[in-house]
Phi, psi and omega in degrees: 000136179264169178298138180093341177275140179266147177285164178301319179298316179298320178295318179294319178295321176297315180299321178297316179298320179296315180297318179297316179298316180295319180295318179296319178296318179296319178296319177299318179296315179296318177299322176297317178297319179296315180298319179297317179292323176297321177297315179300315179298317179297319178295319179297315179297316180299314180297320180294317181290332184253014178292132179292152177296142177292152178294156179285323186224148179227148167244142180253123180271156179287181181298329179279357178065017178247310182284142174270123184266329185198159173247137182231155165288154185298334182257020183292130179294328180291324178291328179296336181281347185254141176263011182254013181263142178230141177290143178220157175288166182306316183299321180292323178294317178295317178303314180299318179295320178297327181277006175093008176290130183292146174277146177301134182283349182269316185256348177049065179294335179297320178291315181297327180275352182074027182265111178230132178261000000 
């Protein structure tokens, strides 16, 4: 061996150090991903636990935002699709039905409210 040449043992030890460094870097990256996912899961659980109760009754306004187009139960899937629904108390929902506002055909708030004409 001449000066400047590394022995086979030195090369193997160098290769081992490189592999250890790469493995440690990979583990740090993986640990970061795990910590990030744990934070996301904690945030999802927190949001689920602290989600406000849905309103019991909704009225859906028309495109002009003045006319009431329909009455919905608070958990109606059709109402969730609309950005024109507003929560109302039970009395307002019954009032709207009395004034001839149609009940949603999907969630049937008139039946849930006991409103029969």
